[in-house]
PDB file of C-alpha atoms in Angstrom:
ATOM      1  CA  UNK A  10     165.190  37.630 112.940  1.00 43.00           C
ATOM      2  CA  UNK A  11     167.284  34.820 111.462  1.00 44.00           C
ATOM      3  CA  UNK A  12     169.880  37.306 110.273  1.00 46.00           C
ATOM      4  CA  UNK A  13     170.210  39.077 113.615  1.00 60.00           C
ATOM      5  CA  UNK A  14     173.018  38.465 116.081  1.00 67.00           C
ATOM      6  CA  UNK A  15     172.668  36.138 119.104  1.00 72.00           C
ATOM      7  CA  UNK A  16     172.735  39.214 121.340  1.00 72.00           C
ATOM      8  CA  UNK A  17     169.899  40.827 119.398  1.00 70.00           C
ATOM      9  CA  UNK A  18     167.805  37.668 119.562  1.00 74.00           C
ATOM     10  CA  UNK A  19     168.368  37.451 123.309  1.00 77.00           C
ATOM     11  CA  UNK A  20     167.386  41.093 123.640  1.00 74.00           C
ATOM     12  CA  UNK A  21     164.078  40.324 121.942  1.00 74.00           C
ATOM     13  CA  UNK A  22     163.422  37.552 124.468  1.00 79.00           C
ATOM     14  CA  UNK A  23     163.522  40.065 127.322  1.00 79.00           C
ATOM     15  CA  UNK A  24     161.788  43.028 125.680  1.00 70.00           C
ATOM     16  CA  UNK A  25     158.511  44.019 127.289  1.00 64.00           C
ATOM     17  CA  UNK A  26     159.152  41.970 130.440  1.00 72.00           C
ATOM     18  CA  UNK A  27     158.698  43.533 133.867  1.00 74.00           C
ATOM     19  CA  UNK A  28     161.954  42.452 135.473  1.00 78.00           C
ATOM     20  CA  UNK A  29     163.271  43.126 138.946  1.00 82.00           C
ATOM     21  CA  UNK A  30     166.671  44.833 139.316  1.00 78.00           C
ATOM     22  CA  UNK A  31     168.287  41.429 139.970  1.00 85.00           C
ATOM     23  CA  UNK A  32     166.599  39.954 136.910  1.00 85.00           C
ATOM     24  CA  UNK A  33     167.707  42.919 134.793  1.00 80.00           C
ATOM     25  CA  UNK A  34     171.260  42.234 135.938  1.00 82.00           C
ATOM     26  CA  UNK A  35     170.975  38.615 134.795  1.00 89.00           C
ATOM     27  CA  UNK A  36     169.448  39.626 131.456  1.00 85.00           C
ATOM     28  CA  UNK A  37     172.172  42.225 130.904  1.00 79.00           C
ATOM     29  CA  UNK A  38     174.903  39.665 131.613  1.00 84.00           C
ATOM     30  CA  UNK A  39     173.311  37.204 129.213  1.00 86.00           C
ATOM     31  CA  UNK A  40     173.177  39.747 126.392  1.00 79.00           C
ATOM     32  CA  UNK A  41     176.827  40.683 126.958  1.00 77.00           C
ATOM     33  CA  UNK A  42     177.875  37.016 126.756  1.00 81.00           C
ATOM     34  CA  UNK A  43     175.288  35.866 124.228  1.00 79.00           C
ATOM     35  CA  UNK A  44     177.695  33.475 122.519  1.00 79.00           C
ATOM     36  CA  UNK A  45     178.565  31.648 125.750  1.00 84.00           C
ATOM     37  CA  UNK A  46     175.383  31.721 127.786  1.00 87.00           C
ATOM     38  CA  UNK A  47     173.568  28.776 126.092  1.00 88.00           C
ATOM     39  CA  UNK A  48     176.407  26.568 127.391  1.00 87.00           C
ATOM     40  CA  UNK A  49     176.505  27.873 130.970  1.00 89.00           C
ATOM     41  CA  UNK A  50     175.039  26.132 134.009  1.00 89.00           C
ATOM     42  CA  UNK A  51     172.776  28.070 136.346  1.00 90.00           C
ATOM     43  CA  UNK A  52     175.655  28.301 138.824  1.00 90.00           C
ATOM     44  CA  UNK A  53     177.998  29.691 136.146  1.00 90.00           C
ATOM     45  CA  UNK A  54     175.397  32.224 135.008  1.00 91.00           C
ATOM     46  CA  UNK A  55     174.838  33.276 138.624  1.00 91.00           C
ATOM     47  CA  UNK A  56     178.576  33.858 139.045  1.00 89.00           C
ATOM     48  CA  UNK A  57     178.703  35.802 135.772  1.00 87.00           C
ATOM     49  CA  UNK A  58     175.839  38.076 136.857  1.00 86.00           C
ATOM     50  CA  UNK A  59     176.943  38.344 140.473  1.00 87.00           C
ATOM     51  CA  UNK A  60     173.670  36.943 141.829  1.00 89.00           C
ATOM     52  CA  UNK A  61     172.567  33.789 143.638  1.00 91.00           C
ATOM     53  CA  UNK A  62     171.771  30.536 141.844  1.00 90.00           C
ATOM     54  CA  UNK A  63     168.126  30.601 143.056  1.00 92.00           C
ATOM     55  CA  UNK A  64     167.818  34.048 141.469  1.00 92.00           C
ATOM     56  CA  UNK A  65     168.696  32.504 138.098  1.00 93.00           C
ATOM     57  CA  UNK A  66     166.026  29.842 138.587  1.00 93.00           C
ATOM     58  CA  UNK A  67     163.418  32.468 139.509  1.00 92.00           C
ATOM     59  CA  UNK A  68     164.488  34.486 136.472  1.00 92.00           C
ATOM     60  CA  UNK A  69     163.830  31.517 134.174  1.00 92.00           C
ATOM     61  CA  UNK A  70     160.396  31.005 135.716  1.00 91.00           C
ATOM     62  CA  UNK A  71     159.614  34.720 135.329  1.00 89.00           C
ATOM     63  CA  UNK A  72     160.287  34.323 131.597  1.00 89.00           C
ATOM     64  CA  UNK A  73     157.705  31.535 131.433  1.00 88.00           C
ATOM     65  CA  UNK A  74     159.975  28.473 131.565  1.00 91.00           C
ATOM     66  CA  UNK A  75     159.717  25.501 133.943  1.00 90.00           C
ATOM     67  CA  UNK A  76     163.234  26.176 135.142  1.00 90.00           C
ATOM     68  CA  UNK A  77     166.705  27.077 133.988  1.00 92.00           C
ATOM     69  CA  UNK A  78     167.304  23.855 131.966  1.00 91.00           C
ATOM     70  CA  UNK A  79     164.254  24.699 129.839  1.00 90.00           C
ATOM     71  CA  UNK A  80     165.492  28.258 129.371  1.00 91.00           C
ATOM     72  CA  UNK A  81     168.934  27.016 128.341  1.00 90.00           C
ATOM     73  CA  UNK A  82     167.409  24.646 125.760  1.00 88.00           C
ATOM     74  CA  UNK A  83     165.479  27.603 124.361  1.00 88.00           C
ATOM     75  CA  UNK A  84     168.623  29.726 124.274  1.00 85.00           C
ATOM     76  CA  UNK A  85     170.392  27.123 122.157  1.00 82.00           C
ATOM     77  CA  UNK A  86     167.588  27.500 119.630  1.00 80.00           C
ATOM     78  CA  UNK A  87     167.215  31.312 119.544  1.00 72.00           C
ATOM     79  CA  UNK A  88     170.865  32.270 120.080  1.00 62.00           C
ATOM     80  CA  UNK A  89     172.945  29.405 118.704  1.00 60.00           C
ATOM     81  CA  UNK A  90     176.672  29.931 118.874  1.00 53.00           C
ATOM     82  CA  UNK A  91     179.784  27.912 119.428  1.00 46.00           C
ATOM     83  CA  UNK A  92     181.872  28.507 122.509  1.00 46.00           C
ATOM     84  CA  UNK A  93     184.960  30.605 121.887  1.00 48.00           C
ATOM     85  CA  UNK A  94     187.545  28.568 120.052  1.00 41.00           C
ATOM     86  CA  UNK A  95     190.403  30.410 121.680  1.00 43.00           C
ATOM     87  CA  UNK A  96     190.193  28.139 124.703  1.00 44.00           C
ATOM     88  CA  UNK A  97     189.118  30.676 127.311  1.00 51.00           C
ATOM     89  CA  UNK A  98     190.694  33.729 128.858  1.00 53.00           C
ATOM     90  CA  UNK A  99     193.359  31.965 130.895  1.00 56.00           C
ATOM     91  CA  UNK A 100     196.097  33.178 128.543  1.00 71.00           C
ATOM     92  CA  UNK A 101     195.374  36.824 129.392  1.00 73.00           C
ATOM     93  CA  UNK A 102     196.041  38.732 132.579  1.00 78.00           C
ATOM     94  CA  UNK A 103     193.280  40.729 134.280  1.00 78.00           C
ATOM     95  CA  UNK A 104     194.217  43.968 132.527  1.00 84.00           C
ATOM     96  CA  UNK A 105     194.134  42.353 129.100  1.00 83.00           C
ATOM     97  CA  UNK A 106     190.816  40.721 129.924  1.00 81.00           C
ATOM     98  CA  UNK A 107     189.371  44.126 130.816  1.00 83.00           C
ATOM     99  CA  UNK A 108     190.468  45.483 127.424  1.00 89.00           C
ATOM    100  CA  UNK A 109     189.080  42.442 125.613  1.00 86.00           C
ATOM    101  CA  UNK A 110     185.817  42.882 127.479  1.00 84.00           C
ATOM    102  CA  UNK A 111     185.569  46.450 126.211  1.00 90.00           C
ATOM    103  CA  UNK A 112     186.316  45.281 122.674  1.00 91.00           C
ATOM    104  CA  UNK A 113     183.395  42.872 122.998  1.00 88.00           C
ATOM    105  CA  UNK A 114     181.176  45.717 124.219  1.00 88.00           C
ATOM    106  CA  UNK A 115     182.149  47.721 121.142  1.00 93.00           C
ATOM    107  CA  UNK A 116     181.321  44.747 118.916  1.00 90.00           C
ATOM    108  CA  UNK A 117     177.845  44.582 120.464  1.00 89.00           C
ATOM    109  CA  UNK A 118     177.434  48.307 119.857  1.00 93.00           C
ATOM    110  CA  UNK A 119     178.458  47.878 116.226  1.00 94.00           C
ATOM    111  CA  UNK A 120     175.809  45.161 115.836  1.00 91.00           C
ATOM    112  CA  UNK A 121     173.209  47.441 117.382  1.00 92.00           C
ATOM    113  CA  UNK A 122     174.099  50.279 115.019  1.00 94.00           C
ATOM    114  CA  UNK A 123     173.449  48.048 112.006  1.00 93.00           C
ATOM    115  CA  UNK A 124     169.984  49.572 112.315  1.00 93.00           C
ATOM    116  CA  UNK A 125     170.697  53.324 112.249  1.00 95.00           C
ATOM    117  CA  UNK A 126     167.038  54.225 112.774  1.00 95.00           C
ATOM    118  CA  UNK A 127     167.123  54.881 116.552  1.00 96.00           C
ATOM    119  CA  UNK A 128     170.291  56.982 116.331  1.00 97.00           C
ATOM    120  CA  UNK A 129     168.906  59.003 113.435  1.00 97.00           C
ATOM    121  CA  UNK A 130     165.676  59.580 115.346  1.00 97.00           C
ATOM    122  CA  UNK A 131     167.666  60.697 118.391  1.00 97.00           C
ATOM    123  CA  UNK A 132     169.702  63.077 116.219  1.00 97.00           C
ATOM    124  CA  UNK A 133     166.524  64.709 114.916  1.00 97.00           C
ATOM    125  CA  UNK A 134     165.098  65.136 118.431  1.00 97.00           C
ATOM    126  CA  UNK A 135     168.296  66.698 119.770  1.00 97.00           C
ATOM    127  CA  UNK A 136     168.826  68.984 116.786  1.00 97.00           C
ATOM    128  CA  UNK A 137     165.251  70.267 116.949  1.00 97.00           C
ATOM    129  CA  UNK A 138     165.503  71.214 120.636  1.00 97.00           C
ATOM    130  CA  UNK A 139     166.219  74.956 120.756  1.00 96.00           C
ATOM    131  CA  UNK A 140     167.846  74.525 124.166  1.00 97.00           C
ATOM    132  CA  UNK A 141     169.500  71.169 124.859  1.00 98.00           C
ATOM    133  CA  UNK A 142     169.865  69.876 128.439  1.00 98.00           C
ATOM    134  CA  UNK A 143     172.453  67.099 128.858  1.00 98.00           C
ATOM    135  CA  UNK A 144     172.000  65.115 132.070  1.00 98.00           C
ATOM    136  CA  UNK A 145     174.566  62.882 133.734  1.00 97.00           C
ATOM    137  CA  UNK A 146     175.241  62.517 137.461  1.00 97.00           C
ATOM    138  CA  UNK A 147     177.991  60.814 139.443  1.00 95.00           C
ATOM    139  CA  UNK A 148     179.695  58.151 137.257  1.00 93.00           C
ATOM    140  CA  UNK A 149     177.932  59.480 134.157  1.00 96.00           C
ATOM    141  CA  UNK A 150     178.878  63.130 134.736  1.00 96.00           C
ATOM    142  CA  UNK A 151     182.031  62.836 132.621  1.00 95.00           C
ATOM    143  CA  UNK A 152     179.960  61.415 129.742  1.00 96.00           C
ATOM    144  CA  UNK A 153     177.551  64.352 129.974  1.00 97.00           C
ATOM    145  CA  UNK A 154     180.373  66.910 130.094  1.00 97.00           C
ATOM    146  CA  UNK A 155     182.171  65.337 127.138  1.00 96.00           C
ATOM    147  CA  UNK A 156     179.005  65.297 125.058  1.00 97.00           C
ATOM    148  CA  UNK A 157     178.176  68.844 126.096  1.00 97.00           C
ATOM    149  CA  UNK A 158     181.649  70.145 125.248  1.00 97.00           C
ATOM    150  CA  UNK A 159     181.429  69.012 121.634  1.00 96.00           C
ATOM    151  CA  UNK A 160     177.688  69.655 121.236  1.00 96.00           C
ATOM    152  CA  UNK A 161     178.243  73.307 122.183  1.00 95.00           C
ATOM    153  CA  UNK A 162     180.425  73.756 119.086  1.00 95.00           C
ATOM    154  CA  UNK A 163     177.435  73.159 116.811  1.00 95.00           C
ATOM    155  CA  UNK A 164     174.323  73.705 118.963  1.00 96.00           C
ATOM    156  CA  UNK A 165     173.482  77.254 120.101  1.00 93.00           C
ATOM    157  CA  UNK A 166     172.299  76.449 123.648  1.00 96.00           C
ATOM    158  CA  UNK A 167     173.688  73.355 125.404  1.00 97.00           C
ATOM    159  CA  UNK A 168     173.126  73.042 129.165  1.00 98.00           C
ATOM    160  CA  UNK A 169     175.077  70.345 130.993  1.00 98.00           C
ATOM    161  CA  UNK A 170     173.269  69.112 134.107  1.00 97.00           C
ATOM    162  CA  UNK A 171     176.013  67.252 135.965  1.00 96.00           C
ATOM    163  CA  UNK A 172     175.154  68.249 139.526  1.00 93.00           C
ATOM    164  CA  UNK A 173     172.173  67.032 141.511  1.00 91.00           C
ATOM    165  CA  UNK A 174     170.383  68.744 144.330  1.00 92.00           C
ATOM    166  CA  UNK A 175     167.258  70.828 144.723  1.00 90.00           C
ATOM    167  CA  UNK A 176     168.129  73.058 141.751  1.00 95.00           C
ATOM    168  CA  UNK A 177     168.104  70.230 139.190  1.00 96.00           C
ATOM    169  CA  UNK A 178     164.396  70.634 138.453  1.00 96.00           C
ATOM    170  CA  UNK A 179     164.856  74.405 138.297  1.00 97.00           C
ATOM    171  CA  UNK A 180     167.483  73.961 135.595  1.00 97.00           C
ATOM    172  CA  UNK A 181     165.203  71.622 133.633  1.00 97.00           C
ATOM    173  CA  UNK A 182     162.453  74.257 133.896  1.00 97.00           C
ATOM    174  CA  UNK A 183     164.849  76.966 132.690  1.00 97.00           C
ATOM    175  CA  UNK A 184     165.858  74.881 129.676  1.00 98.00           C
ATOM    176  CA  UNK A 185     162.212  74.221 128.858  1.00 97.00           C
ATOM    177  CA  UNK A 186     161.406  77.937 129.026  1.00 97.00           C
ATOM    178  CA  UNK A 187     164.342  78.564 126.677  1.00 97.00           C
ATOM    179  CA  UNK A 188     162.784  76.258 124.095  1.00 97.00           C
ATOM    180  CA  UNK A 189     163.962  72.765 125.067  1.00 97.00           C
ATOM    181  CA  UNK A 190     161.844  69.996 123.585  1.00 98.00           C
ATOM    182  CA  UNK A 191     164.263  67.138 124.296  1.00 98.00           C
ATOM    183  CA  UNK A 192     166.783  66.073 126.927  1.00 98.00           C
ATOM    184  CA  UNK A 193     169.641  63.621 126.552  1.00 98.00           C
ATOM    185  CA  UNK A 194     170.648  61.561 129.570  1.00 98.00           C
ATOM    186  CA  UNK A 195     173.726  59.449 130.201  1.00 98.00           C
ATOM    187  CA  UNK A 196     172.862  56.796 132.795  1.00 96.00           C
ATOM    188  CA  UNK A 197     175.546  54.444 134.101  1.00 93.00           C
ATOM    189  CA  UNK A 198     175.794  52.142 137.132  1.00 88.00           C
ATOM    190  CA  UNK A 199     175.202  52.663 139.912  1.00 85.00           C
ATOM    191  CA  UNK A 200     172.044  54.476 138.871  1.00 91.00           C
ATOM    192  CA  UNK A 201     171.279  57.444 141.143  1.00 93.00           C
ATOM    193  CA  UNK A 202     167.619  57.706 142.113  1.00 95.00           C
ATOM    194  CA  UNK A 203     167.919  61.425 141.428  1.00 96.00           C
ATOM    195  CA  UNK A 204     168.458  60.736 137.727  1.00 97.00           C
ATOM    196  CA  UNK A 205     165.325  58.589 137.507  1.00 96.00           C
ATOM    197  CA  UNK A 206     163.326  61.265 139.320  1.00 97.00           C
ATOM    198  CA  UNK A 207     164.708  63.986 137.028  1.00 97.00           C
ATOM    199  CA  UNK A 208     163.714  62.068 133.900  1.00 97.00           C
ATOM    200  CA  UNK A 209     160.224  61.469 135.251  1.00 97.00           C
ATOM    201  CA  UNK A 210     159.944  65.219 135.869  1.00 97.00           C
ATOM    202  CA  UNK A 211     161.327  66.067 132.413  1.00 97.00           C
ATOM    203  CA  UNK A 212     158.686  63.882 130.783  1.00 97.00           C
ATOM    204  CA  UNK A 213     155.974  65.503 132.921  1.00 97.00           C
ATOM    205  CA  UNK A 214     157.125  68.839 131.514  1.00 96.00           C
ATOM    206  CA  UNK A 215     156.761  67.567 127.957  1.00 97.00           C
ATOM    207  CA  UNK A 216     160.408  66.900 127.102  1.00 98.00           C
ATOM    208  CA  UNK A 217     161.320  63.915 124.943  1.00 98.00           C
ATOM    209  CA  UNK A 218     163.977  61.913 126.788  1.00 98.00           C
ATOM    210  CA  UNK A 219     166.832  60.258 124.882  1.00 98.00           C
ATOM    211  CA  UNK A 220     168.916  57.997 127.119  1.00 97.00           C
ATOM    212  CA  UNK A 221     172.287  56.322 126.717  1.00 97.00           C
ATOM    213  CA  UNK A 222     172.351  53.566 129.342  1.00 95.00           C
ATOM    214  CA  UNK A 223     174.395  50.490 130.104  1.00 91.00           C
ATOM    215  CA  UNK A 224     171.436  48.211 129.385  1.00 88.00           C
ATOM    216  CA  UNK A 225     167.992  48.276 127.812  1.00 87.00           C
ATOM    217  CA  UNK A 226     166.785  47.155 131.248  1.00 85.00           C
ATOM    218  CA  UNK A 227     168.338  50.064 133.153  1.00 90.00           C
ATOM    219  CA  UNK A 228     166.076  51.885 135.646  1.00 91.00           C
ATOM    220  CA  UNK A 229     165.872  54.918 133.351  1.00 95.00           C
ATOM    221  CA  UNK A 230     164.145  52.854 130.639  1.00 93.00           C
ATOM    222  CA  UNK A 231     160.717  53.549 132.156  1.00 92.00           C
ATOM    223  CA  UNK A 232     161.214  57.291 131.697  1.00 96.00           C
ATOM    224  CA  UNK A 233     162.952  57.287 128.307  1.00 96.00           C
ATOM    225  CA  UNK A 234     161.190  57.927 125.017  1.00 97.00           C
ATOM    226  CA  UNK A 235     164.221  56.475 123.251  1.00 97.00           C
ATOM    227  CA  UNK A 236     166.911  54.409 124.986  1.00 96.00           C
ATOM    228  CA  UNK A 237     170.021  53.173 123.188  1.00 96.00           C
ATOM    229  CA  UNK A 238     172.114  50.729 125.232  1.00 94.00           C
ATOM    230  CA  UNK A 239     175.904  50.581 125.364  1.00 94.00           C
ATOM    231  CA  UNK A 240     177.443  48.187 127.874  1.00 89.00           C
ATOM    232  CA  UNK A 241     180.044  49.155 130.451  1.00 90.00           C
ATOM    233  CA  UNK A 242     183.111  47.055 131.264  1.00 85.00           C
ATOM    234  CA  UNK A 243     183.093  45.395 134.676  1.00 77.00           C
ATOM    235  CA  UNK A 244     186.461  43.649 134.639  1.00 73.00           C
ATOM    236  CA  UNK A 245     188.238  46.202 136.840  1.00 79.00           C
ATOM    237  CA  UNK A 246     187.527  47.655 140.277  1.00 77.00           C
ATOM    238  CA  UNK A 247     185.724  50.574 138.610  1.00 85.00           C
ATOM    239  CA  UNK A 248     183.485  50.262 135.542  1.00 86.00           C
ATOM    240  CA  UNK A 249     184.831  51.371 132.176  1.00 90.00           C
ATOM    241  CA  UNK A 250     182.611  53.168 129.682  1.00 94.00           C
ATOM    242  CA  UNK A 251     184.219  53.087 126.234  1.00 95.00           C
ATOM    243  CA  UNK A 252     181.023  52.001 124.460  1.00 95.00           C
ATOM    244  CA  UNK A 253     178.790  54.689 126.049  1.00 96.00           C
ATOM    245  CA  UNK A 254     181.384  57.330 125.167  1.00 96.00           C
ATOM    246  CA  UNK A 255     181.538  56.178 121.548  1.00 97.00           C
ATOM    247  CA  UNK A 256     177.748  56.057 121.342  1.00 97.00           C
ATOM    248  CA  UNK A 257     177.687  59.653 122.567  1.00 97.00           C
ATOM    249  CA  UNK A 258     179.954  60.653 119.678  1.00 97.00           C
ATOM    250  CA  UNK A 259     177.723  58.765 117.247  1.00 97.00           C
ATOM    251  CA  UNK A 260     174.716  60.701 118.545  1.00 97.00           C
ATOM    252  CA  UNK A 261     176.657  63.936 118.096  1.00 97.00           C
ATOM    253  CA  UNK A 262     177.268  62.977 114.477  1.00 96.00           C
ATOM    254  CA  UNK A 263     173.568  62.258 113.953  1.00 96.00           C
ATOM    255  CA  UNK A 264     172.649  65.576 115.574  1.00 96.00           C
ATOM    256  CA  UNK A 265     175.098  67.437 113.315  1.00 95.00           C
ATOM    257  CA  UNK A 266     173.464  65.824 110.292  1.00 94.00           C
ATOM    258  CA  UNK A 267     170.195  67.528 111.276  1.00 94.00           C
ATOM    259  CA  UNK A 268     171.683  70.924 112.146  1.00 93.00           C
ATOM    260  CA  UNK A 269     171.886  72.840 108.850  1.00 90.00           C
ATOM    261  CA  UNK A 270     174.542  75.263 110.098  1.00 91.00           C
ATOM    262  CA  UNK A 271     176.683  72.743 111.990  1.00 91.00           C
ATOM    263  CA  UNK A 272     179.546  72.811 109.476  1.00 90.00           C
ATOM    264  CA  UNK A 273     179.534  76.613 109.355  1.00 91.00           C
ATOM    265  CA  UNK A 274     179.715  76.780 113.152  1.00 91.00           C
ATOM    266  CA  UNK A 275     182.671  74.380 113.192  1.00 91.00           C
ATOM    267  CA  UNK A 276     184.516  76.388 110.560  1.00 92.00           C
ATOM    268  CA  UNK A 277     183.812  79.602 112.474  1.00 92.00           C
ATOM    269  CA  UNK A 278     185.229  78.062 115.639  1.00 90.00           C
ATOM    270  CA  UNK A 279     188.377  76.922 113.814  1.00 91.00           C
ATOM    271  CA  UNK A 280     188.881  80.419 112.419  1.00 92.00           C
ATOM    272  CA  UNK A 281     188.527  82.024 115.849  1.00 91.00           C
ATOM    273  CA  UNK A 282     190.754  79.409 117.482  1.00 90.00           C
ATOM    274  CA  UNK A 283     193.506  80.048 114.914  1.00 90.00           C
ATOM    275  CA  UNK A 284     193.250  83.818 115.406  1.00 92.00           C
ATOM    276  CA  UNK A 285     193.594  83.395 119.170  1.00 92.00           C
ATOM    277  CA  UNK A 286     196.422  80.886 118.911  1.00 93.00           C
ATOM    278  CA  UNK A 287     194.288  78.583 121.004  1.00 90.00           C
ATOM    279  CA  UNK A 288     195.989  75.317 120.080  1.00 89.00           C
ATOM    280  CA  UNK A 289     199.628  74.317 119.650  1.00 86.00           C
ATOM    281  CA  UNK A 290     200.355  72.660 116.319  1.00 73.00           C
TER     282      UNK A 290
END
């Protein structure tokens, strides 16, 4: 534990806790700003998380502390870090700050991937599924489609589930009948209830659920056999999802490693594409 990052040590503090949606939001904000949070007041943390100051106090009590000051003292012990030496973000405009925020999200993802075990396990689950449903609704639909586009080049039966409605369960059933043993889900804020319901149903049908979510505390965590978090950027009017997209590509790589004919399929596609003049050099 001593060699882990401040973000990882904070993550361990929250693991296994039954947190409310507001408390998950606070925990997520703390993990994203692990280097700064031991130095923040309860008011500053509330502003960072977009919640009320009393919510921060209740959060500290829910974690077993007398109040926020006690939690902050504990944070300085488990996640010690110096405040940024650069002197704050005042030198950057809002667009630059959004980019820097995404760079920080990618740094957190890199720290997480220092342990390749979860990604390798996910790759094995996805590769072994004879039919592979890829779920992502609303904001996450583009993540699901992007993953599905590339996965279809190496996997024989990829089924992108990017539309909700009454047929969603039917499509999960069809994938299961075609040999699906796993489902991958991209879950981003705001989290549609329909996604949570679909994952609960998928698990009832015996599918192993692999989720890429913005936080380990996302609502889909309860219905995920394996969840790998990748934070979204919140510095602009609409969230940005560079880290979830990159994590999706990493999972594709892990899946390819467990598909024995992946390279042959890619070479076959390149040959056909060249014969058809599909791409302009």
